[in-house]
PDB file of C-alpha atoms in Angstrom:
ATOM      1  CA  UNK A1381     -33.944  -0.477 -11.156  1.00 85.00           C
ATOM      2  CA  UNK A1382     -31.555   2.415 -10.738  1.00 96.00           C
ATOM      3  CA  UNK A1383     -30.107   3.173 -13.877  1.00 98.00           C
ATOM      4  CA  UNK A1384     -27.346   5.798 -14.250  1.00 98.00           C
ATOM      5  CA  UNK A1385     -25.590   7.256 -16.842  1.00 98.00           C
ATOM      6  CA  UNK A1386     -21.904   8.649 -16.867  1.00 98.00           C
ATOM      7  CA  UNK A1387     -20.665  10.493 -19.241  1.00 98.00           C
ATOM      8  CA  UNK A1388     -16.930  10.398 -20.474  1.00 96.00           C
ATOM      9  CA  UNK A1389     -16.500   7.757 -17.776  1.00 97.00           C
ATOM     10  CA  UNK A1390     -12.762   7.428 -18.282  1.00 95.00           C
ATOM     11  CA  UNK A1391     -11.109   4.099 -16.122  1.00 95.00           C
ATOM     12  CA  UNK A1392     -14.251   3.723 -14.567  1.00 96.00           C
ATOM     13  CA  UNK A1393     -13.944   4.773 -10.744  1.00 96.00           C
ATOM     14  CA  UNK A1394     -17.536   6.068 -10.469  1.00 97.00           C
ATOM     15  CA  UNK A1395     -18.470   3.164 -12.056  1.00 97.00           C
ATOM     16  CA  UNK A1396     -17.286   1.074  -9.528  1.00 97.00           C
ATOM     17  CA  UNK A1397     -19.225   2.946  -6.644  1.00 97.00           C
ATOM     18  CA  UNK A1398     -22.233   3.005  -8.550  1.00 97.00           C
ATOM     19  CA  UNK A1399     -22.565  -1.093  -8.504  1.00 96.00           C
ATOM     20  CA  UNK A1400     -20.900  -1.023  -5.094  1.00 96.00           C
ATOM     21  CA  UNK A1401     -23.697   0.654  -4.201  1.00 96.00           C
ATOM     22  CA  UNK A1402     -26.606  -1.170  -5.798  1.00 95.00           C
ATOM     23  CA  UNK A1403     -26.988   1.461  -8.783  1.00 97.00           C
ATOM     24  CA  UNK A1404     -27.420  -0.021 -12.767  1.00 97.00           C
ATOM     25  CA  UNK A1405     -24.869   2.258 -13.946  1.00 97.00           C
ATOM     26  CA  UNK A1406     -23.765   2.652 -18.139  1.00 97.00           C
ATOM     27  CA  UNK A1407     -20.338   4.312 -19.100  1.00 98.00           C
ATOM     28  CA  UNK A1408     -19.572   5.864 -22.162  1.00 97.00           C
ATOM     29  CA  UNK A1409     -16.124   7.631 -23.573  1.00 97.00           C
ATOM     30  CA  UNK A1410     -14.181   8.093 -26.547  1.00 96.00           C
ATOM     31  CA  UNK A1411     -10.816   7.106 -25.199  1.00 95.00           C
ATOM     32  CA  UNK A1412      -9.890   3.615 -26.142  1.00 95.00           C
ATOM     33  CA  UNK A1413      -7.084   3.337 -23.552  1.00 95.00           C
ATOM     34  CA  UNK A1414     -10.092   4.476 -20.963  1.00 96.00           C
ATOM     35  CA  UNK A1415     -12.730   1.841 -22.059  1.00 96.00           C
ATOM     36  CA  UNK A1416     -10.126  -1.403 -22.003  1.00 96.00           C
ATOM     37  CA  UNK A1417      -9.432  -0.136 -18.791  1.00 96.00           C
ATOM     38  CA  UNK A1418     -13.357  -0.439 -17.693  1.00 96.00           C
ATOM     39  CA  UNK A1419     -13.482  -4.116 -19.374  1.00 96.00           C
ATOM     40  CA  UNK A1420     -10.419  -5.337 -17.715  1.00 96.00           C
ATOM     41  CA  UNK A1421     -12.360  -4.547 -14.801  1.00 95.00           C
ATOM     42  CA  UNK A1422     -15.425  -6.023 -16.387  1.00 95.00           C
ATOM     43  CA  UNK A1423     -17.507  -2.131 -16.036  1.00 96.00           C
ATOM     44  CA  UNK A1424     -20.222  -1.485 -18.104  1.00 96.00           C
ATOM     45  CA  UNK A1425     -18.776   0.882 -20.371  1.00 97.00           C
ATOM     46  CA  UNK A1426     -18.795   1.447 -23.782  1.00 96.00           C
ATOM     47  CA  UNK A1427     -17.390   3.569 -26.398  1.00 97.00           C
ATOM     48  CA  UNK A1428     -19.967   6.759 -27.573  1.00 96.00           C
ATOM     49  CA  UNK A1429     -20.258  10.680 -28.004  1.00 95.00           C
ATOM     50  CA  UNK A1430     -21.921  12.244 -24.534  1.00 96.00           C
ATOM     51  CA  UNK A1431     -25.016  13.626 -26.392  1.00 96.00           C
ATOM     52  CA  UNK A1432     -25.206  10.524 -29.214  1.00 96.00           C
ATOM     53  CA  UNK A1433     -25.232   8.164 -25.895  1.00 97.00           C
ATOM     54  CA  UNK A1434     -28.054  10.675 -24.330  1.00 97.00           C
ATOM     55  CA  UNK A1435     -30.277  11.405 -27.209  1.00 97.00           C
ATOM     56  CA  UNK A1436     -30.451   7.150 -27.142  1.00 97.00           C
ATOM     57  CA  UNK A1437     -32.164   7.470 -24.270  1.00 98.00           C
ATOM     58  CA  UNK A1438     -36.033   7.703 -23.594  1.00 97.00           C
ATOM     59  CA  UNK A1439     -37.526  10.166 -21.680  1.00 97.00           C
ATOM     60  CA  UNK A1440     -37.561   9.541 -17.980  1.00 97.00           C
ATOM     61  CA  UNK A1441     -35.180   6.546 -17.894  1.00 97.00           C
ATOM     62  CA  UNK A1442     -32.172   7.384 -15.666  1.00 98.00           C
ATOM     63  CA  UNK A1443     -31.874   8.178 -11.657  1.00 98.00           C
ATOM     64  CA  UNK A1444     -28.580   9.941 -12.155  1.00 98.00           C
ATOM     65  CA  UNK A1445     -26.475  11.521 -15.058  1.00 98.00           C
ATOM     66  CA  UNK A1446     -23.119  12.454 -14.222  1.00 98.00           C
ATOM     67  CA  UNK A1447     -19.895  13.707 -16.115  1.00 98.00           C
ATOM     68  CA  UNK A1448     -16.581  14.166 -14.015  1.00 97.00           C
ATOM     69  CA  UNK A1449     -14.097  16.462 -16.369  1.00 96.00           C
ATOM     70  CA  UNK A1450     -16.009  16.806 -19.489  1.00 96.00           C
ATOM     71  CA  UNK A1451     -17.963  19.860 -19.218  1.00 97.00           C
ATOM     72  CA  UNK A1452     -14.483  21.973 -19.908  1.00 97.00           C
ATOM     73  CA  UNK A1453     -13.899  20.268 -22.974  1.00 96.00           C
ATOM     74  CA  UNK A1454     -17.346  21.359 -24.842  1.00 96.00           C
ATOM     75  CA  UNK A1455     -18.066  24.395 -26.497  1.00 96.00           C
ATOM     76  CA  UNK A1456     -20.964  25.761 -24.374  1.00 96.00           C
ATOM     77  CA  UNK A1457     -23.571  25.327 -27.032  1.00 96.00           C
ATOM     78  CA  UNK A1458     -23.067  21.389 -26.480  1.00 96.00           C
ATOM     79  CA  UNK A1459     -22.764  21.775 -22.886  1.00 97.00           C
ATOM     80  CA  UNK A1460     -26.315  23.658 -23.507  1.00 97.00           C
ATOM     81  CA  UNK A1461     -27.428  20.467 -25.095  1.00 97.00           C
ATOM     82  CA  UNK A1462     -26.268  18.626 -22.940  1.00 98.00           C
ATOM     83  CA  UNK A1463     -27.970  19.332 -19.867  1.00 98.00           C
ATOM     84  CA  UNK A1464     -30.922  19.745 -21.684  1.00 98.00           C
ATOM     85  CA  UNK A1465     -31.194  16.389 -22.592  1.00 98.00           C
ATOM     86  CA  UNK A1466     -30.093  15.241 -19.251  1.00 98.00           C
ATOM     87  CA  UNK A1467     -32.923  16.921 -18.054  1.00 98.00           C
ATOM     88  CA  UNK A1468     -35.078  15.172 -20.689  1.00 98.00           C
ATOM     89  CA  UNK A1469     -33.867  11.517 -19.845  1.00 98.00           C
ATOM     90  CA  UNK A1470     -33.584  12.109 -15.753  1.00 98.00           C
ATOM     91  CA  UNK A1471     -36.590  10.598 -13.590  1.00 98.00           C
ATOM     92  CA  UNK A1472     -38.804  13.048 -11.204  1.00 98.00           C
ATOM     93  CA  UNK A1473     -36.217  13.661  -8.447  1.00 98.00           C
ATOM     94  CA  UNK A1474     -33.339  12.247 -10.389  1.00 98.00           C
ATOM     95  CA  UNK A1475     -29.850  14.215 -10.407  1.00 98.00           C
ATOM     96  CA  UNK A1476     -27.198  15.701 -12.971  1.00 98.00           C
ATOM     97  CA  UNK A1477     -23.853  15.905 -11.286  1.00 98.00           C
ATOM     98  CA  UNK A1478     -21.349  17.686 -13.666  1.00 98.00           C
ATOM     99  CA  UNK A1479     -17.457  18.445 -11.917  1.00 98.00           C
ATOM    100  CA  UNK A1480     -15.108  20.515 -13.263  1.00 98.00           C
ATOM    101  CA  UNK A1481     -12.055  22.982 -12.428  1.00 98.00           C
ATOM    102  CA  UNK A1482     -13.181  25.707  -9.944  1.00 97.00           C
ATOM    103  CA  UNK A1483     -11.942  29.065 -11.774  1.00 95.00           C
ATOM    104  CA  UNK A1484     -12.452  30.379  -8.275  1.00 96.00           C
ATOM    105  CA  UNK A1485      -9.327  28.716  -7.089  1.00 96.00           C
ATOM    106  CA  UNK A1486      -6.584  31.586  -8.253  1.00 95.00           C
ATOM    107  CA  UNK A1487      -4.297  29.597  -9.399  1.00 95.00           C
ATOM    108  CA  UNK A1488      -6.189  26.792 -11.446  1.00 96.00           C
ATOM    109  CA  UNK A1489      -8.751  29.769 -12.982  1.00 95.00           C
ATOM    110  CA  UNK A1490      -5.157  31.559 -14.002  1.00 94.00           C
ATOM    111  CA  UNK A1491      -2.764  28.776 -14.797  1.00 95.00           C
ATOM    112  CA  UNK A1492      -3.745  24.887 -14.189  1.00 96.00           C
ATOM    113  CA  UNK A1493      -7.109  25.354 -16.484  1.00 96.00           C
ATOM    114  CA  UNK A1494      -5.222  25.723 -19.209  1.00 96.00           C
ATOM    115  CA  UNK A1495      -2.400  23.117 -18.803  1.00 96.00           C
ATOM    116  CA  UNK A1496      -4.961  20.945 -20.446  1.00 96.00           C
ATOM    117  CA  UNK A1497      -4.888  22.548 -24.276  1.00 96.00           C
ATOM    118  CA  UNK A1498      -8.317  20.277 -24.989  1.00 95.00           C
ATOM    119  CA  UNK A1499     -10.271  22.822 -22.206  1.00 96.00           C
ATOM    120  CA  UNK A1500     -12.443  25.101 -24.090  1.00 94.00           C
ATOM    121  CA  UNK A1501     -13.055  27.789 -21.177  1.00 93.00           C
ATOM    122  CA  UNK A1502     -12.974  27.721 -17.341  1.00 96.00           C
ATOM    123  CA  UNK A1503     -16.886  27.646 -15.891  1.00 97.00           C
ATOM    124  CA  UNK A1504     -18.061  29.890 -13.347  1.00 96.00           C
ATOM    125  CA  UNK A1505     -19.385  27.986 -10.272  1.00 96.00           C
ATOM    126  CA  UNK A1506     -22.543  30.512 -10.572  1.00 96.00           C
ATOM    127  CA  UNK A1507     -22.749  30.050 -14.708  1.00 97.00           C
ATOM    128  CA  UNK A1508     -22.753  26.454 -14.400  1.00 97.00           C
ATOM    129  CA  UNK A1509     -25.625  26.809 -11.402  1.00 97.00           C
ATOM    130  CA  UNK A1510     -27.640  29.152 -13.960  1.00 97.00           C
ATOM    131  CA  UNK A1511     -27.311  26.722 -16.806  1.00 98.00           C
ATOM    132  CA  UNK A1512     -29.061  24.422 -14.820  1.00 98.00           C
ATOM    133  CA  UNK A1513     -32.100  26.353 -13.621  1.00 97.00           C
ATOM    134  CA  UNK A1514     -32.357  27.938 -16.714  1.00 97.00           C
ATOM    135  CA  UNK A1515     -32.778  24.576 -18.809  1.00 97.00           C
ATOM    136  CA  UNK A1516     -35.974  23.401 -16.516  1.00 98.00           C
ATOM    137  CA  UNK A1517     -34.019  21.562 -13.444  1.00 98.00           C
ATOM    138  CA  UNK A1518     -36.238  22.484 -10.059  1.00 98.00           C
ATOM    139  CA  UNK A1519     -32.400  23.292  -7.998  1.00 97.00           C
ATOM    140  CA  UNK A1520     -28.737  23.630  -8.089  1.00 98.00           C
ATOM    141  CA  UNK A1521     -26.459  23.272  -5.563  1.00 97.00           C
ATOM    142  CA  UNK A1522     -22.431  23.674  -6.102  1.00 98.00           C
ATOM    143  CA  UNK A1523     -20.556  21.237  -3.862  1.00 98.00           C
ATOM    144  CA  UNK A1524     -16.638  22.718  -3.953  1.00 97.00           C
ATOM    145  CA  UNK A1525     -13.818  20.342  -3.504  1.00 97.00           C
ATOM    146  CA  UNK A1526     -10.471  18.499  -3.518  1.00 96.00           C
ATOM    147  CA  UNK A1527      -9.480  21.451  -0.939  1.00 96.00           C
ATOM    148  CA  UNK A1528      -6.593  20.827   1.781  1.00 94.00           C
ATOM    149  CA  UNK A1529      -8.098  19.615   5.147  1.00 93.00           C
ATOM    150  CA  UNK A1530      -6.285  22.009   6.969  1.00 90.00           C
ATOM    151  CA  UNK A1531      -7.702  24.831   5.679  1.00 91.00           C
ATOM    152  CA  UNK A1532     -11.288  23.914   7.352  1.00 91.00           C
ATOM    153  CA  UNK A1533      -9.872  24.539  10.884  1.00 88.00           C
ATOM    154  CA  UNK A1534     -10.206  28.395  11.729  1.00 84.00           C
ATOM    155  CA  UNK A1535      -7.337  28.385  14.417  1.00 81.00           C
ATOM    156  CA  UNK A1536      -4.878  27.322  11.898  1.00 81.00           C
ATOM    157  CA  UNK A1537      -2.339  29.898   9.919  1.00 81.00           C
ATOM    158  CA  UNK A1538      -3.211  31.467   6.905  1.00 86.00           C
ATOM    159  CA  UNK A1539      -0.748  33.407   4.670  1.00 89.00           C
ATOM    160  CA  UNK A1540      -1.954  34.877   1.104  1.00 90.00           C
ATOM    161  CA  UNK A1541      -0.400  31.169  -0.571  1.00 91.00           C
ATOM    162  CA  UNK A1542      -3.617  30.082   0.986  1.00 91.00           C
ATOM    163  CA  UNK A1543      -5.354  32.840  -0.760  1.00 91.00           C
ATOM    164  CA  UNK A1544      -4.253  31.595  -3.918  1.00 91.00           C
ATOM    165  CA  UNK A1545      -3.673  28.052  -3.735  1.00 94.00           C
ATOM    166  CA  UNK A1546      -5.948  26.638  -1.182  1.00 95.00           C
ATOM    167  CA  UNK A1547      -9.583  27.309  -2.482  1.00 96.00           C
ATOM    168  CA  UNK A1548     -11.767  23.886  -3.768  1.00 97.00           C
ATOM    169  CA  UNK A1549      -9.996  23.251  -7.217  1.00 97.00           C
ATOM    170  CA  UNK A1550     -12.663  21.117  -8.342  1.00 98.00           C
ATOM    171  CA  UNK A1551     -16.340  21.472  -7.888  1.00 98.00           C
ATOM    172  CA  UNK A1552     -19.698  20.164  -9.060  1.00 98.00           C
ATOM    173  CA  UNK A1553     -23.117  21.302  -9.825  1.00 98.00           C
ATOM    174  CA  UNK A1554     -25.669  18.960  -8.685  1.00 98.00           C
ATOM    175  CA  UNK A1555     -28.754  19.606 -10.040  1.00 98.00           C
ATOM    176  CA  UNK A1556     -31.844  18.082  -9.579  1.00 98.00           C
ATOM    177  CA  UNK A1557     -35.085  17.376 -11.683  1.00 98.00           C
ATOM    178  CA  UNK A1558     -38.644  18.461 -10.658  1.00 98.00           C
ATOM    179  CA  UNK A1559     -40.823  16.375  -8.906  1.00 98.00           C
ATOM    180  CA  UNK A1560     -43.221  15.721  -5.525  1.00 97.00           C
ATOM    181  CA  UNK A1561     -42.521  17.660  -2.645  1.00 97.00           C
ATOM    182  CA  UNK A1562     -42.414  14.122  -1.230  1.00 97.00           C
ATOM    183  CA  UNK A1563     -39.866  12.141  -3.254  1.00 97.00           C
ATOM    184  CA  UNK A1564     -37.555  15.663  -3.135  1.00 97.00           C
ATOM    185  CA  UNK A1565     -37.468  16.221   0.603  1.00 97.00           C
ATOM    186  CA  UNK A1566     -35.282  13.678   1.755  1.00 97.00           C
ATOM    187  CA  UNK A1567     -32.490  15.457  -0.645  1.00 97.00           C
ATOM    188  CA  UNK A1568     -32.955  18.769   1.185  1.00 97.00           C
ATOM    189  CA  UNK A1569     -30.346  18.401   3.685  1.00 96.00           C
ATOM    190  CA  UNK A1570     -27.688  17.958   1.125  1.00 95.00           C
ATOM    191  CA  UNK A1571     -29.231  20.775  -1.077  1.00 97.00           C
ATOM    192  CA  UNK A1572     -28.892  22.822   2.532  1.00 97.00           C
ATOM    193  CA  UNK A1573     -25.244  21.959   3.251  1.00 96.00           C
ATOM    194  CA  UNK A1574     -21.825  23.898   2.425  1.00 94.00           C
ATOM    195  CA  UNK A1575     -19.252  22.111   0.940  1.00 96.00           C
ATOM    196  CA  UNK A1576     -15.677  23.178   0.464  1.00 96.00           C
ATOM    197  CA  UNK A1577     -13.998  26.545   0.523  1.00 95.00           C
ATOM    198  CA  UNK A1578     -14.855  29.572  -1.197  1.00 95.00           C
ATOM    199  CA  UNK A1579     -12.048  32.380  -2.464  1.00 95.00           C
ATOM    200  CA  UNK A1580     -14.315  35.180  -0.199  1.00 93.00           C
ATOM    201  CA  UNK A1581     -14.244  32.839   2.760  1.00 92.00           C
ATOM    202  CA  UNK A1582     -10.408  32.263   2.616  1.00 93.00           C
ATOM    203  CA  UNK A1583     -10.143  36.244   1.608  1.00 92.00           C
ATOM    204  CA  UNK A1584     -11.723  37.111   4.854  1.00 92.00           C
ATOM    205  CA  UNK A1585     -10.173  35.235   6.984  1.00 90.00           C
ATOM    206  CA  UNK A1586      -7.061  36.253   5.415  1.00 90.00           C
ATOM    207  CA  UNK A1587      -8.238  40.139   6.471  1.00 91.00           C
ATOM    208  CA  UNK A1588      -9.089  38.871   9.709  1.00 88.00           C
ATOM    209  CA  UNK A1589      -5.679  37.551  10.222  1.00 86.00           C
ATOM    210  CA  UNK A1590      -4.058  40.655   9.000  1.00 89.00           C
ATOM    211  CA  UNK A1591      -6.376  42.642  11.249  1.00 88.00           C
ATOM    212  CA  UNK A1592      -5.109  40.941  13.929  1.00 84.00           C
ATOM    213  CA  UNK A1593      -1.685  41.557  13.344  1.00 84.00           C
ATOM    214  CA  UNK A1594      -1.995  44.918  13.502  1.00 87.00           C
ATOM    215  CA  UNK A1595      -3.673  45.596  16.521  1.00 90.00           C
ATOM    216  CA  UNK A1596      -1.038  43.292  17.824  1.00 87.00           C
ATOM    217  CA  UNK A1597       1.335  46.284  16.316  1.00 88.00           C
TER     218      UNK A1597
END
């Protein structure tokens, strides 16, 4: 009994995980193409607005609610909604996992966000974090990704391309409802963990590399 919800669930990769992995898990999207996709894989999908497929919901029904891409396409009074009613339909303990394009990242906050003429506005890693401790979720953690492996190794080279290019261009807020200190401690290591790269780490170790140089000088 571990139902999940994903929202704008598109050819239905998370899906697939989600009953790899013993989960109950319900798609919903708006893209026709998307959804034949899911039932020539035989997915549990279906086709449904984000918040008409929520407010269907009863309170406390779902382990997870997640969204991969969508948050960037809704004006942020429905994004407001949105989590809200996540909140609303999530089990003690359960999770909201909402990815989108890491403005962080120079070049997709400057450029790449807005290949996409259906994005409404880039979302700040730490906006996206407030939005969900403001609406009632207990904590938020931002997990950055999609970065280039190399970058994680501190010996390697690193020009100012890395500076711009080479932060997480995706991440996700994973929030997490309230509940007993019991059923939310075995999530704390992942709430304690660092994921990714951040535009200040890459920025000083770009300075330290520079520094470097210069006493070499």
């Amino acid at each position: 009994d571990y139902p999940v919800l994903d929202l704008g669930c598109g050819r239905g990769e998370w899906l697939e995980l989600m009953v790899r992995e013993g989960f109950a898990p319900v798609g919903v999207d708006l893209d026709d193409g998307m959804l034949e996709a899911c039932e020539a894989l035989r997915l549990p999908a279906h086709k449904d607005d984000v918040l008409s497929a929520l407010r269907k919901l009863p309170d406390n029904s779902q382990v997870v609610v997640s969204g991969f891409h969508i948050a960037e396409h809704l004006p942020f009074e429905l994004l407001q909604e949105l989590v809200a009613e996540a909140l609303r339909v999530l089990r003690p303990a359960g999770l909201l996992i909402l990815e989108t394009p890491n403005a962080e990242n120079v070049t997709v906050g400057t450029n790449n966000f807005y290949l996409d003429p259906t994005h409404e506005q880039p979302l700040p890693n730490l906006l996206m974090s407030f939005l969900a401790e403001y609406s009632g979720f207990a904590r938020a953690k931002i997990v950055r990704l999609q970065e280039p492996p190399e970058v994680h190794d501190e010996q390697a080279a690193l020009g100012v391309l890395n500076v711009l290019f080479s932060v997480s261009p995706d991440y996700a807020v994973v929030a997490q409802k309230a509940a007993a200190p019991d059923q939310l401690q075995p999530f704390d290591g992942m709430f304690d963990a660092a994921y990714g790269i951040s535009l200040d780490q890459l920025a000083h170790r770009y300075d330290r590399v520079i520094d470097r140089r210069f006493a070499e000088l």
